[in-house]
Short mmCIF file of C-alpha atoms and ligand atoms in Angstrom, two decimals:
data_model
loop_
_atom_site.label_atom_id
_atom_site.label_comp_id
_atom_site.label_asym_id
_atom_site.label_seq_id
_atom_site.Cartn_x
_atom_site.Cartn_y
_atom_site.Cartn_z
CA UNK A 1 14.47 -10.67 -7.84
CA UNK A 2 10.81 -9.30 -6.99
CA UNK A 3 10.61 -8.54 -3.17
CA UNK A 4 7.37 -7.87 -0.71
CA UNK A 5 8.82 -5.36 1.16
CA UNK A 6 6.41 -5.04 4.94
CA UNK A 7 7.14 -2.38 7.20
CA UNK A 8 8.16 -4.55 10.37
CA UNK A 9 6.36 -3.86 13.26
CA UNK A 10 8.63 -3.68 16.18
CA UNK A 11 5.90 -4.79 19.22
CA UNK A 12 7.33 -6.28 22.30
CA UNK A 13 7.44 -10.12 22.40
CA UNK A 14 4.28 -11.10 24.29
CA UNK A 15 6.15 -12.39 27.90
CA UNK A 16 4.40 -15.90 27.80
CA UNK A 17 5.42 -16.13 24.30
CA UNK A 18 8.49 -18.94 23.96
CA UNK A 19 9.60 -16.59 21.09
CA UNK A 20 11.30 -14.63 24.11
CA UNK A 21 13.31 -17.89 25.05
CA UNK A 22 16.29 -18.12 23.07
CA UNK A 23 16.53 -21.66 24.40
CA UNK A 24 18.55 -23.68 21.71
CA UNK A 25 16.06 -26.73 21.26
CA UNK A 26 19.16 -29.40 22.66
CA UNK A 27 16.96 -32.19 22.85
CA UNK A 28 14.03 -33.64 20.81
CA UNK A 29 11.97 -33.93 24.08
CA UNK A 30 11.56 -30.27 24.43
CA UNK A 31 11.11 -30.12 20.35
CA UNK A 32 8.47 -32.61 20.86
CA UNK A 33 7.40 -30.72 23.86
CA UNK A 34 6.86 -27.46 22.35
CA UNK A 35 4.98 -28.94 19.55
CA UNK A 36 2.17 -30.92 20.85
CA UNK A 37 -0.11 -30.38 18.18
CA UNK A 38 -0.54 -30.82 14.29
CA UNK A 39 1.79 -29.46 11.65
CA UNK A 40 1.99 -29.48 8.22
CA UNK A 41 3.22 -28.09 5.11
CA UNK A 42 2.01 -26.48 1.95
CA UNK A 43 5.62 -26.51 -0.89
CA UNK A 44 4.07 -24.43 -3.45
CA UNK A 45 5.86 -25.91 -6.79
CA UNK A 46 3.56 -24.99 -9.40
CA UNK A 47 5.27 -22.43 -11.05
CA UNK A 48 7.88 -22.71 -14.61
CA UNK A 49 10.31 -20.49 -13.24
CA UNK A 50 10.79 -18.03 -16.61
CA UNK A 51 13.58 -16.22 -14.98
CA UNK A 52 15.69 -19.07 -14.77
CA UNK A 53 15.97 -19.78 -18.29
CA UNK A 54 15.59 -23.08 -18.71
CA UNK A 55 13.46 -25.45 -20.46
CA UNK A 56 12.75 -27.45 -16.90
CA UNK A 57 11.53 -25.53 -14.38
CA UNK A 58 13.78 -24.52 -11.62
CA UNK A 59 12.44 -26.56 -9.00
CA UNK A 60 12.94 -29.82 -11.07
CA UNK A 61 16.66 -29.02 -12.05
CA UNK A 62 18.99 -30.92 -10.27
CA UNK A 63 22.15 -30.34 -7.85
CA UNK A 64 24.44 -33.14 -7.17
CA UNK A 65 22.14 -35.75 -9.12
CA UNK A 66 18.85 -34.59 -6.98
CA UNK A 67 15.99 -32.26 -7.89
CA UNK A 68 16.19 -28.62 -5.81
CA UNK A 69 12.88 -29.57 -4.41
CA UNK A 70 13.98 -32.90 -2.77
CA UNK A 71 16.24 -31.05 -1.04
CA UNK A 72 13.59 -28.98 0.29
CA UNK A 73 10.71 -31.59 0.94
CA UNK A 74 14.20 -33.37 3.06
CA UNK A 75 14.91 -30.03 4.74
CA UNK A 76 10.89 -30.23 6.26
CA UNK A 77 10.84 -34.29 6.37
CA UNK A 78 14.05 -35.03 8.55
CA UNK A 79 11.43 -33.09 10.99
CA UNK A 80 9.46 -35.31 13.62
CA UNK A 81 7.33 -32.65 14.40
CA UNK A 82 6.05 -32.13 10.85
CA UNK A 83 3.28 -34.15 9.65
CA UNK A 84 2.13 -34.13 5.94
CA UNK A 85 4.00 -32.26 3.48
CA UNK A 86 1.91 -31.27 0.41
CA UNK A 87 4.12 -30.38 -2.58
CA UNK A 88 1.48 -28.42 -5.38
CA UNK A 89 3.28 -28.71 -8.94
CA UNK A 90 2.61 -28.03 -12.76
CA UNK A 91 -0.38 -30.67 -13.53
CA UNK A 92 2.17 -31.64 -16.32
CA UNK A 93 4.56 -32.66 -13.59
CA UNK A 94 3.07 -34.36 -11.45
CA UNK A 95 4.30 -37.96 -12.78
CA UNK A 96 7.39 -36.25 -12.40
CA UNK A 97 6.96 -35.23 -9.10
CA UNK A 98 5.66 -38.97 -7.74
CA UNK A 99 8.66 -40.40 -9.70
CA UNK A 100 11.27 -37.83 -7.07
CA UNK A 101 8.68 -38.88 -4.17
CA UNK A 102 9.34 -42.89 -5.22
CA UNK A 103 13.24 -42.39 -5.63
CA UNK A 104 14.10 -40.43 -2.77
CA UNK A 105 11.90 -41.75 -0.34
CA UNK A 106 9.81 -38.64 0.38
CA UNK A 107 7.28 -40.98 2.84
CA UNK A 108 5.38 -37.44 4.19
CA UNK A 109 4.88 -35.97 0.58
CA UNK A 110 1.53 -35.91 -1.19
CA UNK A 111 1.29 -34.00 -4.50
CA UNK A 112 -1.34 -31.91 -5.85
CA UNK A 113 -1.98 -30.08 -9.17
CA UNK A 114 -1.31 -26.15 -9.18
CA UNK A 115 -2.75 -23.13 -10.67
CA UNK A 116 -2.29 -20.31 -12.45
CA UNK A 117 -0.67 -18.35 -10.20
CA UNK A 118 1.53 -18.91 -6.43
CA UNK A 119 -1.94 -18.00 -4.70
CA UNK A 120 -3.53 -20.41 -6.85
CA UNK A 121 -1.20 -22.90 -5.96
CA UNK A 122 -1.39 -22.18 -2.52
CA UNK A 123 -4.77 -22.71 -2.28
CA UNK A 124 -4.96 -25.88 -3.97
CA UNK A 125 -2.58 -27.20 -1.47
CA UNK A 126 -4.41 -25.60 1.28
CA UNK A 127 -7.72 -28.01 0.49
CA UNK A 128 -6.21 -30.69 0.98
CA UNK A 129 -6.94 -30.75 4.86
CA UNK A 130 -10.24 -28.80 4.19
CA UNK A 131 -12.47 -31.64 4.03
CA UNK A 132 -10.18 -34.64 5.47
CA UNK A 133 -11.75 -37.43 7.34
CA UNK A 134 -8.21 -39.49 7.18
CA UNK A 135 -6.87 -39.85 10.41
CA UNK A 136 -3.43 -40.56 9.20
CA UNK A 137 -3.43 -37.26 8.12
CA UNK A 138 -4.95 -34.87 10.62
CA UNK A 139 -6.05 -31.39 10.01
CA UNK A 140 -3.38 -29.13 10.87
CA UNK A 141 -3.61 -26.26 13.39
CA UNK A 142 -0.48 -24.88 11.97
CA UNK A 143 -0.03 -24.99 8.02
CA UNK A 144 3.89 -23.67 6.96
CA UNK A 145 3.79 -22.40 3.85
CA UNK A 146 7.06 -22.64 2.12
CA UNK A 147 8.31 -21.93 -1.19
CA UNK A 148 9.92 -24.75 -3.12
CA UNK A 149 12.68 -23.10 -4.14
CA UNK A 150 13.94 -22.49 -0.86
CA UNK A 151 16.03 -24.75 -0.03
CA UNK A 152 18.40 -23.77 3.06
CA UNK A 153 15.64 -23.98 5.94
CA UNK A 154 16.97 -24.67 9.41
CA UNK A 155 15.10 -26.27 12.40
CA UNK A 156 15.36 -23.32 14.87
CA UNK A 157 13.43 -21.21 12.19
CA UNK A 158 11.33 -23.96 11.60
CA UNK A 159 10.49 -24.25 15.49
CA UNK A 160 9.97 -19.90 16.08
CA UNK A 161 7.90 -19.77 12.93
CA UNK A 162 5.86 -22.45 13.97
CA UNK A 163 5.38 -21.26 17.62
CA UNK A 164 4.43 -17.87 16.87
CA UNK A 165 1.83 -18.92 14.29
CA UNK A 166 0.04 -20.56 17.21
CA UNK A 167 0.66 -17.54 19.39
CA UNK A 168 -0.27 -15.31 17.16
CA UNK A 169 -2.38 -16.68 13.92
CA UNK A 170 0.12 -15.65 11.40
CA UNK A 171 4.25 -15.24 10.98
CA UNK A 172 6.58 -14.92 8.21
CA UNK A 173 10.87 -14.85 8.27
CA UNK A 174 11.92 -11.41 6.81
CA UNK A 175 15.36 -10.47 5.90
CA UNK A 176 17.08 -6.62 6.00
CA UNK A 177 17.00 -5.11 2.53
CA UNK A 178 19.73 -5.30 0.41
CA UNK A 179 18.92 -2.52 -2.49
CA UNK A 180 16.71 0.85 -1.49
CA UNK A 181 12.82 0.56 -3.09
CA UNK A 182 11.77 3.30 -4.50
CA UNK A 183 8.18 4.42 -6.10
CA UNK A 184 8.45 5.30 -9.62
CA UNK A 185 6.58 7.69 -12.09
CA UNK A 186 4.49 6.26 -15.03
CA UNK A 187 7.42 7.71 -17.49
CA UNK A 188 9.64 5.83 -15.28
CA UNK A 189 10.70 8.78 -13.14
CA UNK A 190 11.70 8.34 -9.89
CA UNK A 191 8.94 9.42 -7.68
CA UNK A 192 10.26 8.57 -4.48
CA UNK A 193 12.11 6.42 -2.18
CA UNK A 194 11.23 4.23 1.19
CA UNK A 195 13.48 4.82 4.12
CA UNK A 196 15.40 1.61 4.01
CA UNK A 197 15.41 0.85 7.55
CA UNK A 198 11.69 0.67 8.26
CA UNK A 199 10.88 -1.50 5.73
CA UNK A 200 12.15 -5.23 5.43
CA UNK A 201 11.84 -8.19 2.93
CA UNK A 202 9.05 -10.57 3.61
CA UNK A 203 10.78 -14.38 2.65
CA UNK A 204 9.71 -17.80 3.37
CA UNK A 205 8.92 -19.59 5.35
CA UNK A 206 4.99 -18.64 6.88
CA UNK A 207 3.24 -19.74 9.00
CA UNK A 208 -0.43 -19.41 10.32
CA UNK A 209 -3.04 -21.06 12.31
CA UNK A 210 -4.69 -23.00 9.52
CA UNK A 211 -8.24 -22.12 9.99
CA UNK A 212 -7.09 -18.45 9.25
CA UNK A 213 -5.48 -18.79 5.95
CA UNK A 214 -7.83 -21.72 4.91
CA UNK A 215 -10.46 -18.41 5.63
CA UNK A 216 -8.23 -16.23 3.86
CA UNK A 217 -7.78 -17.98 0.45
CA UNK A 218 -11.87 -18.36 0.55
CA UNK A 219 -12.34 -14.47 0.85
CA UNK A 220 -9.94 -13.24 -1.32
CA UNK A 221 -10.80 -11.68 -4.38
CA UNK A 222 -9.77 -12.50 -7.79
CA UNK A 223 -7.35 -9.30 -8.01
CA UNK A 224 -5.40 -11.35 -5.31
CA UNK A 225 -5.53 -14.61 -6.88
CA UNK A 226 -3.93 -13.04 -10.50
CA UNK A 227 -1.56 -10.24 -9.01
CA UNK A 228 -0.94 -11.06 -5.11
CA UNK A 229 2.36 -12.27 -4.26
CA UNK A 230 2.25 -12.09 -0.05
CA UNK A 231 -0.04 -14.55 2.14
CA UNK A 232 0.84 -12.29 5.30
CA UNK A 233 -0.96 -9.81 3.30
CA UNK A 234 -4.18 -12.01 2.85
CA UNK A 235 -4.22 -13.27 6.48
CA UNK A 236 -4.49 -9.45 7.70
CA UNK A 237 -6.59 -7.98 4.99
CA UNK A 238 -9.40 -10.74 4.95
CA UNK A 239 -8.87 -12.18 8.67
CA UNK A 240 -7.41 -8.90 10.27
CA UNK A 241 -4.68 -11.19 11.76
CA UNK A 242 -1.27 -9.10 12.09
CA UNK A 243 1.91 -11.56 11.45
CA UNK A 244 4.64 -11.57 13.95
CA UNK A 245 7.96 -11.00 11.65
CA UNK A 246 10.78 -13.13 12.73
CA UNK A 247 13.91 -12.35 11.61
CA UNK A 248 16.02 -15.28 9.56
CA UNK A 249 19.45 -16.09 8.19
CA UNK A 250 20.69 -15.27 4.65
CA UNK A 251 20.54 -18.67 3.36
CA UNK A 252 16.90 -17.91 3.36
CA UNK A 253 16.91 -16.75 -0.19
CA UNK A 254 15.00 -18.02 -3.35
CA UNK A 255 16.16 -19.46 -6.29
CA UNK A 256 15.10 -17.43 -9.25
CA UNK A 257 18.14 -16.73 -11.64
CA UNK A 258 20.61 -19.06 -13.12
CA UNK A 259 23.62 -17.64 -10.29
CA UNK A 260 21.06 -19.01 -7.72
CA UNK A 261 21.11 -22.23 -8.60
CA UNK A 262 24.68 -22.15 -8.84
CA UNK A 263 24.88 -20.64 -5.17
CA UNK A 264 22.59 -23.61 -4.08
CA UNK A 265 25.02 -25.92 -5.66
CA UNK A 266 28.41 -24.65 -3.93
CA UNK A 267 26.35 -24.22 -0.83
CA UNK A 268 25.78 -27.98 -0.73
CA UNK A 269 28.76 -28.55 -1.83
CA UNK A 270 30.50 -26.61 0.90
CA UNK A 271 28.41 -28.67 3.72
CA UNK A 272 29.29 -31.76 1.86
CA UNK A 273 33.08 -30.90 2.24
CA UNK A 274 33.06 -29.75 5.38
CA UNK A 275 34.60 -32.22 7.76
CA UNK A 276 35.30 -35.90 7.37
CA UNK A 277 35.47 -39.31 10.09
CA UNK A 278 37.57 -41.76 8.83
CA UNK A 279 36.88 -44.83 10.12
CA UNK A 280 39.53 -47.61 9.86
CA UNK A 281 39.61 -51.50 10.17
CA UNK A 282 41.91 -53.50 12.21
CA UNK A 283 44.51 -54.62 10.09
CA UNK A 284 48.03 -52.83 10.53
CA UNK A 285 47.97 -52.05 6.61
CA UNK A 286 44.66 -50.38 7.08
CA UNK A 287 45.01 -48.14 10.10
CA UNK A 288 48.37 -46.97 8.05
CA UNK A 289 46.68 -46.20 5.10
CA UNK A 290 44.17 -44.07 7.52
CA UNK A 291 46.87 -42.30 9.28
CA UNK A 292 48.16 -41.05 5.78
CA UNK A 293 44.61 -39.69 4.28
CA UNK A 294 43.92 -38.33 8.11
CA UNK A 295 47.72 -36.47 7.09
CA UNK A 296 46.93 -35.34 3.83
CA UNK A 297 43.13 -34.53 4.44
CA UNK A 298 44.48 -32.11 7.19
CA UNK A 299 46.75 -30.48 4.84
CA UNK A 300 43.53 -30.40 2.68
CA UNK A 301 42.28 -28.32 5.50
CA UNK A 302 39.73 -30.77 5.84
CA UNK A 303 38.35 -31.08 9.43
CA UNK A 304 39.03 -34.63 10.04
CA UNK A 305 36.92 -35.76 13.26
CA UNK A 306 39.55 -39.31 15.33
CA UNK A 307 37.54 -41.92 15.01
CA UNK A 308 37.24 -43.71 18.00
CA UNK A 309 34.27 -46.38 19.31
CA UNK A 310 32.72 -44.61 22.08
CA UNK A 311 32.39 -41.46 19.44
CA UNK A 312 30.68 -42.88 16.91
CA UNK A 313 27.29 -41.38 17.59
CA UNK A 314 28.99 -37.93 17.84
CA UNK A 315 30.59 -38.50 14.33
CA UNK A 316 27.42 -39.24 12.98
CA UNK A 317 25.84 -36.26 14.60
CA UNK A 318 28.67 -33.98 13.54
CA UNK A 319 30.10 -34.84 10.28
CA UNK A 320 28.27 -35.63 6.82
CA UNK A 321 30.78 -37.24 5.55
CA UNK A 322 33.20 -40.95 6.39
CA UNK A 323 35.58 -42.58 4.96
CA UNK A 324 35.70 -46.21 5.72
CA UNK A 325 39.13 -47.94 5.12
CA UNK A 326 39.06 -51.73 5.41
CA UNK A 327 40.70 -55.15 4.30
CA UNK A 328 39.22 -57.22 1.37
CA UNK A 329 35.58 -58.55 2.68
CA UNK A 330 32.14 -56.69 2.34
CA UNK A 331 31.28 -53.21 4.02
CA UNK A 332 27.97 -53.34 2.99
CA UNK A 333 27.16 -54.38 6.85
CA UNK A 334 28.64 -51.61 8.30
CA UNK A 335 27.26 -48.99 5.69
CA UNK A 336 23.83 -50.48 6.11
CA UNK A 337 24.24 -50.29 10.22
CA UNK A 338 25.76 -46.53 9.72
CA UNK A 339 22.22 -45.62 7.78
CA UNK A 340 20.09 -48.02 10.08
CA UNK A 341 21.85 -45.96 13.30
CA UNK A 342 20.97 -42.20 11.94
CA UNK A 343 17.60 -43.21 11.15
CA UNK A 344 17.03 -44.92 14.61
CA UNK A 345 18.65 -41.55 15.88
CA UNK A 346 15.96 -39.66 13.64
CA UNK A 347 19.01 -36.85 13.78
CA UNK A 348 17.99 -34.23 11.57
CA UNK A 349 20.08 -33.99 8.52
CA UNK A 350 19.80 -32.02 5.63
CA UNK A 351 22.25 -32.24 3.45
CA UNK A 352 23.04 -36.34 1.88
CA UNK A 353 25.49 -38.40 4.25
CA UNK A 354 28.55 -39.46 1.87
CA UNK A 355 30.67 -42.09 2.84
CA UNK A 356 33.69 -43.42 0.62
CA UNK A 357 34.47 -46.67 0.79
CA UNK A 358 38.52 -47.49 0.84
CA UNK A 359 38.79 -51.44 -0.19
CA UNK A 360 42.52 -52.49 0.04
CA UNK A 361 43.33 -55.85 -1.41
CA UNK A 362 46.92 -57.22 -0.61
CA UNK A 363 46.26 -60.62 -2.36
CA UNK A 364 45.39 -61.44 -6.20
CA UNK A 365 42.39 -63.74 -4.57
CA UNK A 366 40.92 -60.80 -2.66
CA UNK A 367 40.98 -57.99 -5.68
CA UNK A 368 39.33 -61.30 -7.98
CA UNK A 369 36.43 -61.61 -5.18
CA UNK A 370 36.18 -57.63 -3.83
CA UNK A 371 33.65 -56.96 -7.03
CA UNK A 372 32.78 -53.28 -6.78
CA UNK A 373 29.27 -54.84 -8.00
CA UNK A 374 28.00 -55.30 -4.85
CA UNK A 375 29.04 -51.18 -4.11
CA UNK A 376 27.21 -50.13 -6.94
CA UNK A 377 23.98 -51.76 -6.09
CA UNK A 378 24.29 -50.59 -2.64
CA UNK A 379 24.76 -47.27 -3.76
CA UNK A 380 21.52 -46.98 -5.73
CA UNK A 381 19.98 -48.20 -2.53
CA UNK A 382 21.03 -45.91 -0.30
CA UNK A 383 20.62 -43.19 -2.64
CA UNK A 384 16.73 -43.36 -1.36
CA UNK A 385 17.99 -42.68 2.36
CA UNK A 386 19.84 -39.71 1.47
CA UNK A 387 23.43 -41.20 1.22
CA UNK A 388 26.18 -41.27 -1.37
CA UNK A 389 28.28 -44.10 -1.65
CA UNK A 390 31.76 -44.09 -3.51
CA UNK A 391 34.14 -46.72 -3.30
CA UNK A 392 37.55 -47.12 -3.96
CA UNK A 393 39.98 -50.30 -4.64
CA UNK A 394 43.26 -50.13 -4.04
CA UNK A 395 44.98 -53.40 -5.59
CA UNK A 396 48.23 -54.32 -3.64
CA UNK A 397 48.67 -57.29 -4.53
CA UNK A 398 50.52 -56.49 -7.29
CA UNK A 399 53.39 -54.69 -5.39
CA UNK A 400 52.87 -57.21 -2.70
CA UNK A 401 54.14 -59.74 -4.95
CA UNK A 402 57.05 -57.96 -6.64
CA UNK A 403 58.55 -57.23 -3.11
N1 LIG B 501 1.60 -20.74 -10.51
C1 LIG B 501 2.58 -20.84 -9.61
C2 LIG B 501 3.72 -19.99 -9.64
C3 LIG B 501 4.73 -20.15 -8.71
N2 LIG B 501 4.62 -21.16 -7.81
C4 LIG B 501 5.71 -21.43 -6.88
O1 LIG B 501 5.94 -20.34 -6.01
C5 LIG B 501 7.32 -20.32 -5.63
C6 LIG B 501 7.92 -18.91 -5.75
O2 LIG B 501 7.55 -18.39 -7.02
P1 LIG B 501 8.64 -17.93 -8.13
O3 LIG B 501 10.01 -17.88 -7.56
O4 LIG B 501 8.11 -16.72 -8.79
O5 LIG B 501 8.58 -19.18 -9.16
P2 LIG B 501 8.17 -19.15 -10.70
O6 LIG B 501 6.84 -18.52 -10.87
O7 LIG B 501 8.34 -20.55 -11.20
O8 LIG B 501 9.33 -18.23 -11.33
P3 LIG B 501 9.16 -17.17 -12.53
O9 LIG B 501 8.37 -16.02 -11.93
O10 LIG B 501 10.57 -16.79 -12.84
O11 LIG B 501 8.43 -17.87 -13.64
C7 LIG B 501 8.05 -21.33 -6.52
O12 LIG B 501 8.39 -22.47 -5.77
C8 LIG B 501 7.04 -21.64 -7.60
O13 LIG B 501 7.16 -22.97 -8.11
C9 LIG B 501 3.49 -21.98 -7.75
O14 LIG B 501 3.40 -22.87 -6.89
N3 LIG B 501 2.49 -21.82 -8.66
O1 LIG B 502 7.06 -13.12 -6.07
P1 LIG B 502 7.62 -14.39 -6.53
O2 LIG B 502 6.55 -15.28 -7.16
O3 LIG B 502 8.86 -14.31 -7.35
O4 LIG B 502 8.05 -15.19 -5.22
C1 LIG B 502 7.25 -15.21 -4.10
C2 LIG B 502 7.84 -14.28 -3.03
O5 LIG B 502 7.39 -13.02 -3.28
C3 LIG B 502 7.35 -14.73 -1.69
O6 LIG B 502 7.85 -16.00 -1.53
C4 LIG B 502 7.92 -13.93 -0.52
O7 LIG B 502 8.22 -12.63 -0.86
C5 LIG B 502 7.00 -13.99 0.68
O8 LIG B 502 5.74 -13.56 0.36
#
């Protein structure tokens, strides 16, 4: 995979700068807080993606029944702080695009047509605030520029990146170097090699006061339109503003071969499997049927959260995934007030919510009436909020009557 490498510059952290607070942002108050101003985000999407292979491009090919790039317009949506989120894709995908927008409920997403090339792209995206009179959609001070095919982007990065655009006009994530980079001859000698440890890999995502790389993009030339590859680059060259270089996690990485998609995939996965609440109903039958998938999910080595009243808010907050266990009678209710209470909580998620539903039916009449109908059209619905729903009937009343 093609990397910018930039020497990092190691200046000290300006004092006043809250890049030299380590503070874990606890509460959305001091998220809220620390961003008082406007911030948005240019997704550029524009590109085929040749190096993965495949006859959709990468962004568009889907993990766990959902397009990469929903993933990443959710990573940068589940955000309060962040305001319009501009995804630029292939012209020939933008119905495509709109459709993804429409079915997973991307409300801060407006799509524009690409170009040519990433710059290109960028750029495109870029005009959208250049001339905006909309005040639903102010003009940014701080753009984040972010490619598509990143999806794993926490909040804390989010937050520094942000922050130290404002401080500073420009920032970027960067990552240690995994190979050596060396220069080469034109007979593909090797010419020479960079000392590994001053140089490091510039990722994603940027950021920059928007005025500067709005600037930028209109004074660079058409050698860095065709062939550039690093907006850090542009925002020093054409505005003389020197990035501050923060350093990220390894999940930064961008999809660009087939393995990387399949890393994405087991990545969610992983999160999705993570831990489990179960959450059972009040009948004797039930809360014994939870006590034996809390014993065998433990054996699983499945971190299975106790389910108890008072906790539910944490189990929201800490798992991803429940499994609700109840009598015959509908769930829908208590599914619908489990999405209605993370939304009202505006708790950043990333990764979908999954619950399994667990319908136990001790009498012929209830397994008749218990339709899994009603599931399936609830799980299409939720689908938009960024939930899976599975639901499983276990019909008793069979060996309730032969006892
Ligand atoms: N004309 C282009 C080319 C690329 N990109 C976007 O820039 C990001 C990073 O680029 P890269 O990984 O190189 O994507 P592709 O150009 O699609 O990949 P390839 O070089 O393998 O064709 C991707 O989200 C890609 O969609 C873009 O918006 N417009
Ligand atoms: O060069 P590619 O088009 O493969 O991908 C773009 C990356 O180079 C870019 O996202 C970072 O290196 C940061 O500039």
């Amino acid at each position: 995979m093609e990397q910018d490498v930039c020497a990092s510059s190691d200046r000290p952290l300006n004092p006043g700068c809250l890049l030299s607070r380590d503070a874990e942002w606890s509460t959305q108050r001091m998220r809220d807080a620390a961003v008082d101003f406007p911030v948005a985000v240019v997704l550029p999407a524009g590109g085929s993606g040749e190096r993965m292979g495949l006859p959709t491009p990468k962004q568009f090919c889907s993990i766990l029944n959902r397009p990469l790039i929903s993933y990443t317009v959710q990573a940068f949506e589940r955000l309060s702080w962040i305001g319009t989120i501009v995804v630029v894709v292939p012209k020939e995908n933008h119905d495509l695009m709109l459709d993804i927008v429409q079915k997973f409920n991307h409300t801060k997403v407006t799509v524009v047509n690409g170009g040519s090339t990433r710059h290109r792209s960028i750029f495109n995206g870029l005009q959208v605030f250049s001339n905006i009179t909309d005040s639903l959609m102010p003009k940014p001070k701080v753009i984040i520029i972010h490619d598509a095919v990143r999806p794993f982007v926490e909040e804390d990065l989010l937050l520094k990146i942000t922050l130290a655009a404002k401080e500073q006009g420009a920032s970027g994530a960067i990552r240690p170097l995994v190979s050596t980079v060396i220069a080469t001859t034109s007979e593909n000698f090797l010419d020479h090699s960079l000392e590994r440890t001053k140089y490091r890999a510039s990722e994603m995502p940027q950021g920059f006061l928007y005025d500067i790389i709005f600037q930028a993009y209109q004074q660079c030339s058409e050698f860095d339109f065709e062939f550039g590859t690093e907006c850090l680059h542009l925002a020093l060259q054409y505005c003389g503003t020197n990035a501050k270089l923060i350093d990220g996690p390894p999940t930064l990485w961008k999809v660009t071969y087939k393995r990387d998609l399949a890393a994405a995939e087991a990545i969610i996965k992983e999160t999705l499997s993570m831990s489990v609440c179960i959450i059972p109903g009040a009948e004797a039958e039930v809360v014994e049927l939870a006590k034996t998938l809390e014993i065998n999910l433990n054996t699983m080595e499945m971190d299975v959260i106790p389910y108890a009243k008072q906790s539910y808010m944490d189990c929201l907050l800490k798992t991803r995934n429940f499994i609700h266990v109840s009598m015959s009678g509908s769930t829908s209710s208590w599914i619908n007030e489990v999405v209605k209470t993370l939304e009202e909580a505006d708790h950043a998620r990333l990764y979908p919510l999954v619950i399994i539903w667990v319908q136990l039916n001790i009498t012929k009449q209830s397994a008749e009436s218990n339709k899994m109908d009603d599931l399936i059209g609830l799980a299409t619905e939720v689908l938009q909020r960024n939930v899976l729903l599975y639901g499983i009937q276990i019909d008793l009343s069979k060996r309730v009557a032969s006892e």
